[in-house]
């Protein structure tokens, strides 16, 4: 069986590993330290990050949900490891969308995701279970869209932002996309009706700044 390296030893790594199994890969998990390695209690082999170079011919993904940590790992290893995309077979796409995604690296697209058409997606984004993203959206690098969130058409999710579980992002306009700015955090269940500032936490219906 083909192997794939998955950085991380937490819940997101196990979920990424399950997608890998569904695609016919055997996951090799990569723990950041010995404590994480010891705490592992799931089927599959776990190696230490310091030994990852021994497996440098494998494809890799980063199964770490926290966007800033995923970025650190990507920046450390991108120059010498080959990052691939992990797309669950049950994800479905508009006509040209699958080809667009193949140009990315390090994407994780979980079961039940639906992307319609003309959506630009960056590298190392995570689209978690049952997320929908509609036409003409832009999802930049290191974005995480948590389970069940719905992103309407003409929305821009800037680098590193987090869209919480079950949140809704209302549509933008074809002349001006509704924008969730860099590293903003949208809480679970929020309904975003206007632009979100960078590095700010939003929650509620309609979403308001809480931090
Ligand atoms: C919004 C969020 C980031 C805030 O987390 P936090 O900074 O730790 O904030 P706190 O838990 O201290 O809550 C601060 C206030 O916001 C409220 N609040 C927290 N999350 C909220 C949410 N999703 N919707 C509405 N209000 C929320 C709290 O009740 C609290 O209100 P209070 O001050 O009146 O008591 C977090 O609750 C959240 O929703 N995270 C996303 C979770 C998610 O999507 N998980 C998916 C995993 S894959």
GROMACS .gro file of C-alpha atoms and ligand atoms in nm:
model
  259
    1UNK     CA    1   0.000   0.000   0.000
    2UNK     CA    2   0.124   0.353  -0.080
    3UNK     CA    3   0.223   0.556   0.226
    4UNK     CA    4   0.158   0.921   0.302
    5UNK     CA    5   0.318   1.130   0.578
    6UNK     CA    6   0.075   1.326   0.797
    7UNK     CA    7   0.220   1.592   1.027
    8UNK     CA    8   0.035   1.605   1.355
    9UNK     CA    9  -0.071   1.366   1.628
   10UNK     CA   10  -0.404   1.514   1.734
   11UNK     CA   11  -0.767   1.475   1.630
   12UNK     CA   12  -0.716   1.658   1.301
   13UNK     CA   13  -0.427   1.424   1.213
   14UNK     CA   14  -0.646   1.120   1.280
   15UNK     CA   15  -0.920   1.271   1.062
   16UNK     CA   16  -0.669   1.341   0.784
   17UNK     CA   17  -0.547   0.983   0.824
   18UNK     CA   18  -0.899   0.853   0.775
   19UNK     CA   19  -0.923   1.047   0.447
   20UNK     CA   20  -0.589   0.895   0.346
   21UNK     CA   21  -0.722   0.543   0.418
   22UNK     CA   22  -1.033   0.619   0.208
   23UNK     CA   23  -0.799   0.710  -0.080
   24UNK     CA   24  -0.595   0.392  -0.046
   25UNK     CA   25  -0.295   0.537   0.141
   26UNK     CA   26  -0.145   0.406   0.462
   27UNK     CA   27  -0.081   0.706   0.688
   28UNK     CA   28   0.248   0.757   0.870
   29UNK     CA   29   0.182   1.013   1.143
   30UNK     CA   30   0.450   1.260   1.251
   31UNK     CA   31   0.454   1.374   1.614
   32UNK     CA   32   0.629   1.696   1.717
   33UNK     CA   33   0.776   1.540   2.032
   34UNK     CA   34   0.801   1.218   2.236
   35UNK     CA   35   0.507   1.305   2.464
   36UNK     CA   36   0.275   1.331   2.162
   37UNK     CA   37   0.417   1.007   2.024
   38UNK     CA   38   0.359   0.825   2.354
   39UNK     CA   39   0.003   0.959   2.385
   40UNK     CA   40  -0.096   0.819   2.045
   41UNK     CA   41  -0.369   0.552   2.071
   42UNK     CA   42  -0.503   0.503   1.719
   43UNK     CA   43  -0.417   0.248   1.448
   44UNK     CA   44  -0.108   0.352   1.254
   45UNK     CA   45   0.263   0.420   1.298
   46UNK     CA   46   0.386   0.746   1.453
   47UNK     CA   47   0.739   0.873   1.397
   48UNK     CA   48   0.911   1.176   1.545
   49UNK     CA   49   0.943   1.494   1.340
   50UNK     CA   50   1.322   1.484   1.384
   51UNK     CA   51   1.327   1.161   1.177
   52UNK     CA   52   1.102   1.278   0.894
   53UNK     CA   53   1.389   1.323   0.644
   54UNK     CA   54   1.423   0.942   0.630
   55UNK     CA   55   1.083   0.937   0.459
   56UNK     CA   56   1.141   1.231   0.224
   57UNK     CA   57   1.025   1.044  -0.087
   58UNK     CA   58   0.667   1.019   0.047
   59UNK     CA   59   0.391   1.271  -0.025
   60UNK     CA   60   0.294   1.473   0.285
   61UNK     CA   61   0.004   1.674   0.428
   62UNK     CA   62  -0.024   1.870   0.754
   63UNK     CA   63  -0.304   1.737   0.973
   64UNK     CA   64  -0.291   2.026   1.220
   65UNK     CA   65  -0.611   2.229   1.257
   66UNK     CA   66  -0.453   2.539   1.414
   67UNK     CA   67  -0.369   2.766   1.120
   68UNK     CA   68  -0.058   2.934   1.262
   69UNK     CA   69   0.102   2.601   1.358
   70UNK     CA   70   0.019   2.456   1.016
   71UNK     CA   71   0.192   2.755   0.857
   72UNK     CA   72   0.504   2.706   1.074
   73UNK     CA   73   0.531   2.341   0.970
   74UNK     CA   74   0.475   2.428   0.602
   75UNK     CA   75   0.740   2.701   0.611
   76UNK     CA   76   0.989   2.468   0.778
   77UNK     CA   77   0.945   2.172   0.541
   78UNK     CA   78   0.809   2.304   0.207
   79UNK     CA   79   1.150   2.348   0.047
   80UNK     CA   80   1.249   1.981   0.082
   81UNK     CA   81   0.929   1.774   0.122
   82UNK     CA   82   0.658   1.729  -0.137
   83UNK     CA   83   0.315   1.832  -0.008
   84UNK     CA   84   0.011   1.686  -0.179
   85UNK     CA   85  -0.366   1.735  -0.149
   86UNK     CA   86  -0.595   1.503   0.043
   87UNK     CA   87  -0.945   1.516  -0.105
   88UNK     CA   88  -1.208   1.277   0.031
   89UNK     CA   89  -1.381   1.077  -0.245
   90UNK     CA   90  -1.724   1.197  -0.130
   91UNK     CA   91  -1.637   1.567  -0.188
   92UNK     CA   92  -1.809   1.706  -0.499
   93UNK     CA   93  -1.716   1.991  -0.729
   94UNK     CA   94  -1.844   2.217  -1.006
   95UNK     CA   95  -1.726   2.164  -1.357
   96UNK     CA   96  -1.375   2.317  -1.353
   97UNK     CA   97  -1.317   2.308  -0.981
   98UNK     CA   98  -1.135   1.980  -0.938
   99UNK     CA   99  -0.867   2.085  -1.190
  100UNK     CA  100  -0.821   2.416  -1.006
  101UNK     CA  101  -0.762   2.227  -0.680
  102UNK     CA  102  -0.501   2.002  -0.837
  103UNK     CA  103  -0.280   2.313  -0.876
  104UNK     CA  104  -0.273   2.359  -0.495
  105UNK     CA  105  -0.059   2.186  -0.239
  106UNK     CA  106  -0.129   2.071   0.115
  107UNK     CA  107  -0.509   2.100   0.095
  108UNK     CA  108  -0.727   1.884   0.315
  109UNK     CA  109  -1.084   1.846   0.191
  110UNK     CA  110  -1.296   1.626   0.415
  111UNK     CA  111  -1.601   1.410   0.353
  112UNK     CA  112  -1.914   1.579   0.221
  113UNK     CA  113  -1.754   1.906   0.112
  114UNK     CA  114  -1.916   2.079  -0.187
  115UNK     CA  115  -1.743   2.349  -0.393
  116UNK     CA  116  -1.939   2.485  -0.687
  117UNK     CA  117  -1.760   2.688  -0.955
  118UNK     CA  118  -1.487   2.948  -1.018
  119UNK     CA  119  -1.346   2.922  -0.665
  120UNK     CA  120  -0.977   3.004  -0.607
  121UNK     CA  121  -0.821   2.802  -0.328
  122UNK     CA  122  -0.476   2.863  -0.177
  123UNK     CA  123  -0.230   2.618  -0.026
  124UNK     CA  124  -0.260   2.437   0.308
  125UNK     CA  125  -0.627   2.525   0.353
  126UNK     CA  126  -0.855   2.286   0.543
  127UNK     CA  127  -1.217   2.249   0.435
  128UNK     CA  128  -1.366   2.031   0.703
  129UNK     CA  129  -1.663   1.792   0.689
  130UNK     CA  130  -1.979   1.907   0.507
  131UNK     CA  131  -1.851   2.256   0.431
  132UNK     CA  132  -1.999   2.431   0.129
  133UNK     CA  133  -1.830   2.707  -0.067
  134UNK     CA  134  -2.023   2.879  -0.348
  135UNK     CA  135  -1.928   3.046  -0.677
  136UNK     CA  136  -1.653   3.307  -0.717
  137UNK     CA  137  -1.509   3.273  -0.366
  138UNK     CA  138  -1.140   3.304  -0.282
  139UNK     CA  139  -1.003   3.085  -0.002
  140UNK     CA  140  -0.644   3.189   0.069
  141UNK     CA  141  -0.353   2.997   0.222
  142UNK     CA  142  -0.388   2.846   0.573
  143UNK     CA  143  -0.763   2.910   0.602
  144UNK     CA  144  -0.961   2.656   0.806
  145UNK     CA  145  -1.336   2.622   0.746
  146UNK     CA  146  -1.474   2.409   1.031
  147UNK     CA  147  -1.743   2.141   0.990
  148UNK     CA  148  -2.079   2.240   0.848
  149UNK     CA  149  -1.995   2.602   0.768
  150UNK     CA  150  -2.152   2.756   0.458
  151UNK     CA  151  -1.970   3.019   0.258
  152UNK     CA  152  -2.196   3.200   0.007
  153UNK     CA  153  -2.087   3.334  -0.332
  154UNK     CA  154  -1.837   3.618  -0.383
  155UNK     CA  155  -1.663   3.586  -0.047
  156UNK     CA  156  -1.290   3.627   0.015
  157UNK     CA  157  -1.139   3.439   0.310
  158UNK     CA  158  -0.797   3.591   0.360
  159UNK     CA  159  -0.487   3.409   0.478
  160UNK     CA  160  -0.511   3.226   0.808
  161UNK     CA  161  -0.869   3.314   0.894
  162UNK     CA  162  -1.087   3.059   1.075
  163UNK     CA  163  -1.456   3.004   1.002
  164UNK     CA  164  -1.616   2.822   1.296
  165UNK     CA  165  -1.838   2.515   1.282
  166UNK     CA  166  -2.181   2.582   1.135
  167UNK     CA  167  -2.107   2.948   1.063
  168UNK     CA  168  -2.263   3.119   0.762
  169UNK     CA  169  -2.085   3.383   0.556
  170UNK     CA  170  -2.338   3.585   0.357
  171UNK     CA  171  -2.273   3.658  -0.008
  172UNK     CA  172  -2.064   3.949  -0.131
  173UNK     CA  173  -2.107   4.133  -0.459
  174UNK     CA  174  -1.948   4.057  -0.792
  175UNK     CA  175  -1.793   4.406  -0.774
  176UNK     CA  176  -1.679   4.376  -0.408
  177UNK     CA  177  -1.643   4.046  -0.229
  178UNK     CA  178  -1.744   4.018   0.137
  179UNK     CA  179  -1.407   3.971   0.309
  180UNK     CA  180  -1.302   3.789   0.625
  181UNK     CA  181  -0.958   3.939   0.673
  182UNK     CA  182  -0.628   3.777   0.767
  183UNK     CA  183  -0.628   3.563   1.081
  184UNK     CA  184  -0.978   3.677   1.186
  185UNK     CA  185  -1.176   3.417   1.379
  186UNK     CA  186  -1.548   3.363   1.318
  187UNK     CA  187  -1.712   3.169   1.604
  188UNK     CA  188  -1.927   2.862   1.563
  189UNK     CA  189  -2.282   2.935   1.448
  190UNK     CA  190  -2.210   3.298   1.357
  191UNK     CA  191  -2.373   3.470   1.061
  192UNK     CA  192  -2.129   3.712   0.900
  193UNK     CA  193  -2.308   3.992   0.713
  194UNK     CA  194  -2.021   4.237   0.657
  195UNK     CA  195  -1.639   4.242   0.631
  196UNK     CA  196  -1.440   4.114   0.932
  197UNK     CA  197  -1.124   4.297   1.041
  198UNK     CA  198  -0.789   4.119   1.063
  199UNK     CA  199  -0.700   3.934   1.386
  200UNK     CA  200  -1.039   3.999   1.545
  201UNK     CA  201  -1.280   3.743   1.697
  202UNK     CA  202  -1.646   3.756   1.585
  203UNK     CA  203  -1.948   3.566   1.715
  204UNK     CA  204  -2.328   3.573   1.708
  205UNK     CA  205  -2.611   3.648   1.469
  206UNK     CA  206  -2.538   3.883   1.307
  207UNK     CA  207  -2.168   3.840   1.385
  208UNK     CA  208  -2.018   4.111   1.606
  209UNK     CA  209  -1.668   4.168   1.734
  210UNK     CA  210  -1.627   3.999   2.075
  211UNK     CA  211  -1.245   4.026   2.111
  212LIG     C1  212  -1.582   3.247   1.923
  212LIG     C2  213  -1.475   3.169   1.998
  212LIG     C3  214  -1.345   3.170   1.920
  212LIG     C4  215  -1.455   3.241   2.130
  212LIG     O1  216  -1.367   3.167   2.208
  212LIG     P1  217  -1.295   3.238   2.333
  212LIG     O2  218  -1.210   3.350   2.282
  212LIG     O3  219  -1.229   3.132   2.414
  212LIG     O4  220  -1.415   3.309   2.405
  212LIG     P2  221  -1.493   3.268   2.540
  212LIG     O5  222  -1.527   3.122   2.543
  212LIG     O6  223  -1.415   3.328   2.652
  212LIG     O7  224  -1.630   3.348   2.522
  212LIG     C5  225  -1.637   3.488   2.523
  212LIG     C6  226  -1.784   3.528   2.516
  212LIG     O8  227  -1.836   3.496   2.386
  212LIG     C7  228  -1.944   3.402   2.396
  212LIG     N1  229  -1.926   3.307   2.286
  212LIG     C8  230  -1.823   3.221   2.267
  212LIG     N2  231  -1.838   3.152   2.153
  212LIG     C9  232  -1.953   3.195   2.100
  212LIG    C10  233  -2.023   3.160   1.982
  212LIG     N3  234  -1.974   3.068   1.897
  212LIG     N4  235  -2.137   3.225   1.954
  212LIG    C11  236  -2.187   3.317   2.039
  212LIG     N5  237  -2.124   3.356   2.152
  212LIG    C12  238  -2.010   3.295   2.182
  212LIG    C13  239  -1.929   3.337   2.531
  212LIG     O9  240  -2.051   3.289   2.578
  212LIG    C14  241  -1.872   3.450   2.612
  212LIG    O10  242  -1.979   3.536   2.645
  212LIG     P3  243  -1.986   3.610   2.791
  212LIG    O11  244  -1.863   3.696   2.797
  212LIG    O12  245  -2.115   3.686   2.783
  212LIG    O13  246  -1.983   3.500   2.890
  212LIG    C15  247  -1.514   3.019   2.023
  212LIG    O14  248  -1.615   3.007   2.119
  212LIG    C16  249  -1.561   2.950   1.895
  212LIG    O15  250  -1.676   2.956   1.854
  212LIG     N6  251  -1.464   2.878   1.833
  212LIG    C17  252  -1.486   2.801   1.712
  212LIG    C18  253  -1.512   2.655   1.748
  212LIG    C19  254  -1.519   2.567   1.629
  212LIG    O16  255  -1.562   2.606   1.523
  212LIG     N7  256  -1.469   2.445   1.643
  212LIG    C20  257  -1.457   2.354   1.530
  212LIG    C21  258  -1.340   2.264   1.551
  212LIG     S1  259  -1.294   2.181   1.402
   0.00000   0.00000   0.00000
